[in-house]
mmCIF file of C-alpha atoms in Angstrom:
data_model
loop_
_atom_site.group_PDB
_atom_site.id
_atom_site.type_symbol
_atom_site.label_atom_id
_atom_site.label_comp_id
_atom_site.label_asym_id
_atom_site.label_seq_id
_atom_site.Cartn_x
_atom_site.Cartn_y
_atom_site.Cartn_z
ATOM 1 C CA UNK A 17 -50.971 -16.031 24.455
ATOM 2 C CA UNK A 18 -47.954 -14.570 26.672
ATOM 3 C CA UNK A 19 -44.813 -16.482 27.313
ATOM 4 C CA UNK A 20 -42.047 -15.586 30.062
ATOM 5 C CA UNK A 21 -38.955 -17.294 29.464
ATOM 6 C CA UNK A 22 -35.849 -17.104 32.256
ATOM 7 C CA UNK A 23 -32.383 -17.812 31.011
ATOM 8 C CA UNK A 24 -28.897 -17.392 32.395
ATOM 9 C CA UNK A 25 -28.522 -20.177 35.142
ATOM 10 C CA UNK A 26 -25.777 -22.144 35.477
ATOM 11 C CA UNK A 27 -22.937 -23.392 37.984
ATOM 12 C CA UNK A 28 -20.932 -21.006 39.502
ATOM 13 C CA UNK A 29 -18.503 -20.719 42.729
ATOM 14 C CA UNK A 30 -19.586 -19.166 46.093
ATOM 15 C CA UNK A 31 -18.677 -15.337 45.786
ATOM 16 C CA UNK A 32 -18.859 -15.696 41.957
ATOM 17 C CA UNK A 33 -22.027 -13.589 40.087
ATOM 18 C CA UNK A 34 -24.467 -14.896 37.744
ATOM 19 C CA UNK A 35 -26.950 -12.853 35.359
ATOM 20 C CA UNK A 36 -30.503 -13.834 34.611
ATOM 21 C CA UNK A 37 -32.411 -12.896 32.318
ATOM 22 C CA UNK A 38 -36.888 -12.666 32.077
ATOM 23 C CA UNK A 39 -38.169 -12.349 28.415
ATOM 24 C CA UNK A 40 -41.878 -11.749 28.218
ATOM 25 C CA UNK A 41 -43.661 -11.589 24.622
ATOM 26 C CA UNK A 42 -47.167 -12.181 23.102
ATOM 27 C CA UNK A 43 -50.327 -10.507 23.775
ATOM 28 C CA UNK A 44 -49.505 -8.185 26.093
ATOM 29 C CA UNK A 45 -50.195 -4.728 26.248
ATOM 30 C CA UNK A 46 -48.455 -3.810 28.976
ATOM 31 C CA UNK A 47 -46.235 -5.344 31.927
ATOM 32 C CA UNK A 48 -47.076 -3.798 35.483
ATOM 33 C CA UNK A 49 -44.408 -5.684 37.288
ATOM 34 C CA UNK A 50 -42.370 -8.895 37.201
ATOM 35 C CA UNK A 51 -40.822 -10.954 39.547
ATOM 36 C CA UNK A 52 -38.021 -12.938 40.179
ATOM 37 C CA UNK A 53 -38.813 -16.178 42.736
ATOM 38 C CA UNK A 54 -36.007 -18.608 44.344
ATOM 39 C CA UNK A 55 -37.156 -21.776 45.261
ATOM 40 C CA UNK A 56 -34.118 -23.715 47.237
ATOM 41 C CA UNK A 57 -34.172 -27.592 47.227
ATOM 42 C CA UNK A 58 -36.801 -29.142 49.307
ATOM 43 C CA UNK A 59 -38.407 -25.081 50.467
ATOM 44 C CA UNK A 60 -40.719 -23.061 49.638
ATOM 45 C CA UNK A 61 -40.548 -20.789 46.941
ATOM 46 C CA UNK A 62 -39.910 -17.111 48.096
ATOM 47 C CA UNK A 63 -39.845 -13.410 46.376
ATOM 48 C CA UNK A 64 -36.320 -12.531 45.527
ATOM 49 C CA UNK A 65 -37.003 -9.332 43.786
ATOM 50 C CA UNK A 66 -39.642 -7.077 41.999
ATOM 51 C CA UNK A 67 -40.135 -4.264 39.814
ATOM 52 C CA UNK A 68 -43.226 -2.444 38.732
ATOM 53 C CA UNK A 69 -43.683 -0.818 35.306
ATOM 54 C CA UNK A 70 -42.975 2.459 36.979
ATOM 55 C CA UNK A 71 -39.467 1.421 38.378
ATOM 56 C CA UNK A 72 -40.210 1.073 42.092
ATOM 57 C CA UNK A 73 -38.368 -2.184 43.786
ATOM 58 C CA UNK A 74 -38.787 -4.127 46.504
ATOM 59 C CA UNK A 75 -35.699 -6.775 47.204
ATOM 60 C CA UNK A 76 -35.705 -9.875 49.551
ATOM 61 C CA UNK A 77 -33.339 -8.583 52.728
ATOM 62 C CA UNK A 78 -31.081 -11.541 52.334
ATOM 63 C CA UNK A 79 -30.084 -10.040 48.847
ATOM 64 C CA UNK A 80 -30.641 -6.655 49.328
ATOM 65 C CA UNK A 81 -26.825 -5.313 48.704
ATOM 66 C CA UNK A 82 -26.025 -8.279 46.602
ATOM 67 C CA UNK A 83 -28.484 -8.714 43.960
ATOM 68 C CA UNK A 84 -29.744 -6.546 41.897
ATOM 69 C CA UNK A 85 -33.076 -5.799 39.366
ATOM 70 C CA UNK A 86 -33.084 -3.741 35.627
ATOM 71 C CA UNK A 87 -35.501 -3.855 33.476
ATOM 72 C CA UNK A 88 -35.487 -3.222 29.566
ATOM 73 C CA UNK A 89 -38.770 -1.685 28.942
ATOM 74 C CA UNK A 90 -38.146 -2.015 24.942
ATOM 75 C CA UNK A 91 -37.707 -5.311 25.465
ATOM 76 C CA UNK A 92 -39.773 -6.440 27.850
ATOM 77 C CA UNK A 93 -37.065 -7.865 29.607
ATOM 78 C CA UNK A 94 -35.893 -7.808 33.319
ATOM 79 C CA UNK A 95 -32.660 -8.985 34.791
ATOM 80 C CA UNK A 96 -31.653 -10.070 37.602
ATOM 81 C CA UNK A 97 -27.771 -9.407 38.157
ATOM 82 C CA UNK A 98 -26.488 -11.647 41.546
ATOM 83 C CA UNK A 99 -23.093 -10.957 42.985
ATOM 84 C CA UNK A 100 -21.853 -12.632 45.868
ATOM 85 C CA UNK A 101 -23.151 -15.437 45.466
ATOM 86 C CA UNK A 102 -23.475 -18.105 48.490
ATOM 87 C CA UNK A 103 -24.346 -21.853 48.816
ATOM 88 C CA UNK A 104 -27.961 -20.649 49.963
ATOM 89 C CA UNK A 105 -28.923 -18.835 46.766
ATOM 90 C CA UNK A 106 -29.019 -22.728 45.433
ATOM 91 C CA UNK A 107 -31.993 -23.325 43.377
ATOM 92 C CA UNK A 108 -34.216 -22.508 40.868
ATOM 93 C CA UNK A 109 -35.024 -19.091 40.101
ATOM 94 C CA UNK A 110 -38.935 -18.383 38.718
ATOM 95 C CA UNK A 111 -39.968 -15.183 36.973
ATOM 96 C CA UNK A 112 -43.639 -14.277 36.848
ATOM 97 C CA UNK A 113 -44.586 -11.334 34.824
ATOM 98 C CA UNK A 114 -48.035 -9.492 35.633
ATOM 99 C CA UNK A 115 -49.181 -7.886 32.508
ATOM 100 C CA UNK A 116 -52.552 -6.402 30.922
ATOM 101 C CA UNK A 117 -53.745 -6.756 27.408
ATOM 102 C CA UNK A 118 -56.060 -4.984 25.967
ATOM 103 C CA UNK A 119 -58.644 -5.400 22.877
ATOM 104 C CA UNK A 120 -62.261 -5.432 23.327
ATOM 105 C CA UNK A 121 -61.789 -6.397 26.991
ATOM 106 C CA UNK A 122 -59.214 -5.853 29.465
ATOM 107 C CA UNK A 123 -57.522 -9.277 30.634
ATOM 108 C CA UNK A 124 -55.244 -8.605 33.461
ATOM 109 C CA UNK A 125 -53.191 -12.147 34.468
ATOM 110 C CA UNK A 126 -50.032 -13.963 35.503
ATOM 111 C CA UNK A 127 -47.369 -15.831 33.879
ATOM 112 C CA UNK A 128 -44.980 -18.004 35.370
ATOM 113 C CA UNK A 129 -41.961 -19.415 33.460
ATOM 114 C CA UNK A 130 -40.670 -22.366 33.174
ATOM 115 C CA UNK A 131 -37.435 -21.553 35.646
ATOM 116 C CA UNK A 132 -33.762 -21.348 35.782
ATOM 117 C CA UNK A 133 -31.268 -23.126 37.808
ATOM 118 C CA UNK A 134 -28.948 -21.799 39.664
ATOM 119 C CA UNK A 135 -26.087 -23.752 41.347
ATOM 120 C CA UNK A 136 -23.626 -22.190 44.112
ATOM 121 C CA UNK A 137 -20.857 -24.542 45.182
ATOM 122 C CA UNK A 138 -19.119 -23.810 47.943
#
């Protein structure tokens, strides 16, 4: 069983920063990339940021400058540090983690978590 869990939401002022945080434990033998997702109130949700298990990034261009992605490979962790934040970064922000565990058989999947809110006030 894997679990992601996203911390590190709260309220903050526009042009304020926020950290999250992506925790991913259980059977996993390895983590080829996670995500971070926004999902603004009443859209879609949309890729904010990702990074593979060998470093490479790809960024949203409405954050590119403003947020940035780390991971902790010890830890199995990835953050997510936003800066400059604006009204529009309103939401809740998803992490999915794409890992592969291996025993017998190789199970390759997704997991979601359960999502953090973030609140910019202007």
């Amino acid at each position: 069983q894997v679990q992601v869990v996203e911390s590190g939401g709260g309220l903050v002022q526009a042009g304020g920063s926020l950290r999250l945080s992506c925790a991913a434990s259980g059977s996993i033998s390895s983590i080829n990339a996670i995500e971070w997702y926004h999902q603004g109130p009443g859209k879609e949700r949309s890729l904010v940021a990702k990074i593979t298990k060998n470093g490479d990034i790809t960024q949203a261009d409405s954050v590119k400058g403003r947020f940035t992605i780390s991971r902790d490979n010890a830890k199995n962790t990835v953050y997510l540090q936003m800066s400059s934040l604006k009204p529009e970064d309103t939401g809740v922000y998803y992490c999915a983690a794409d890992y592969t565990h291996i025993t017998d058989t190789v199970v390759v999947g997704r997991k979601w978590g359960q999502g953090t809110l973030v609140t910019v006030s202007s």
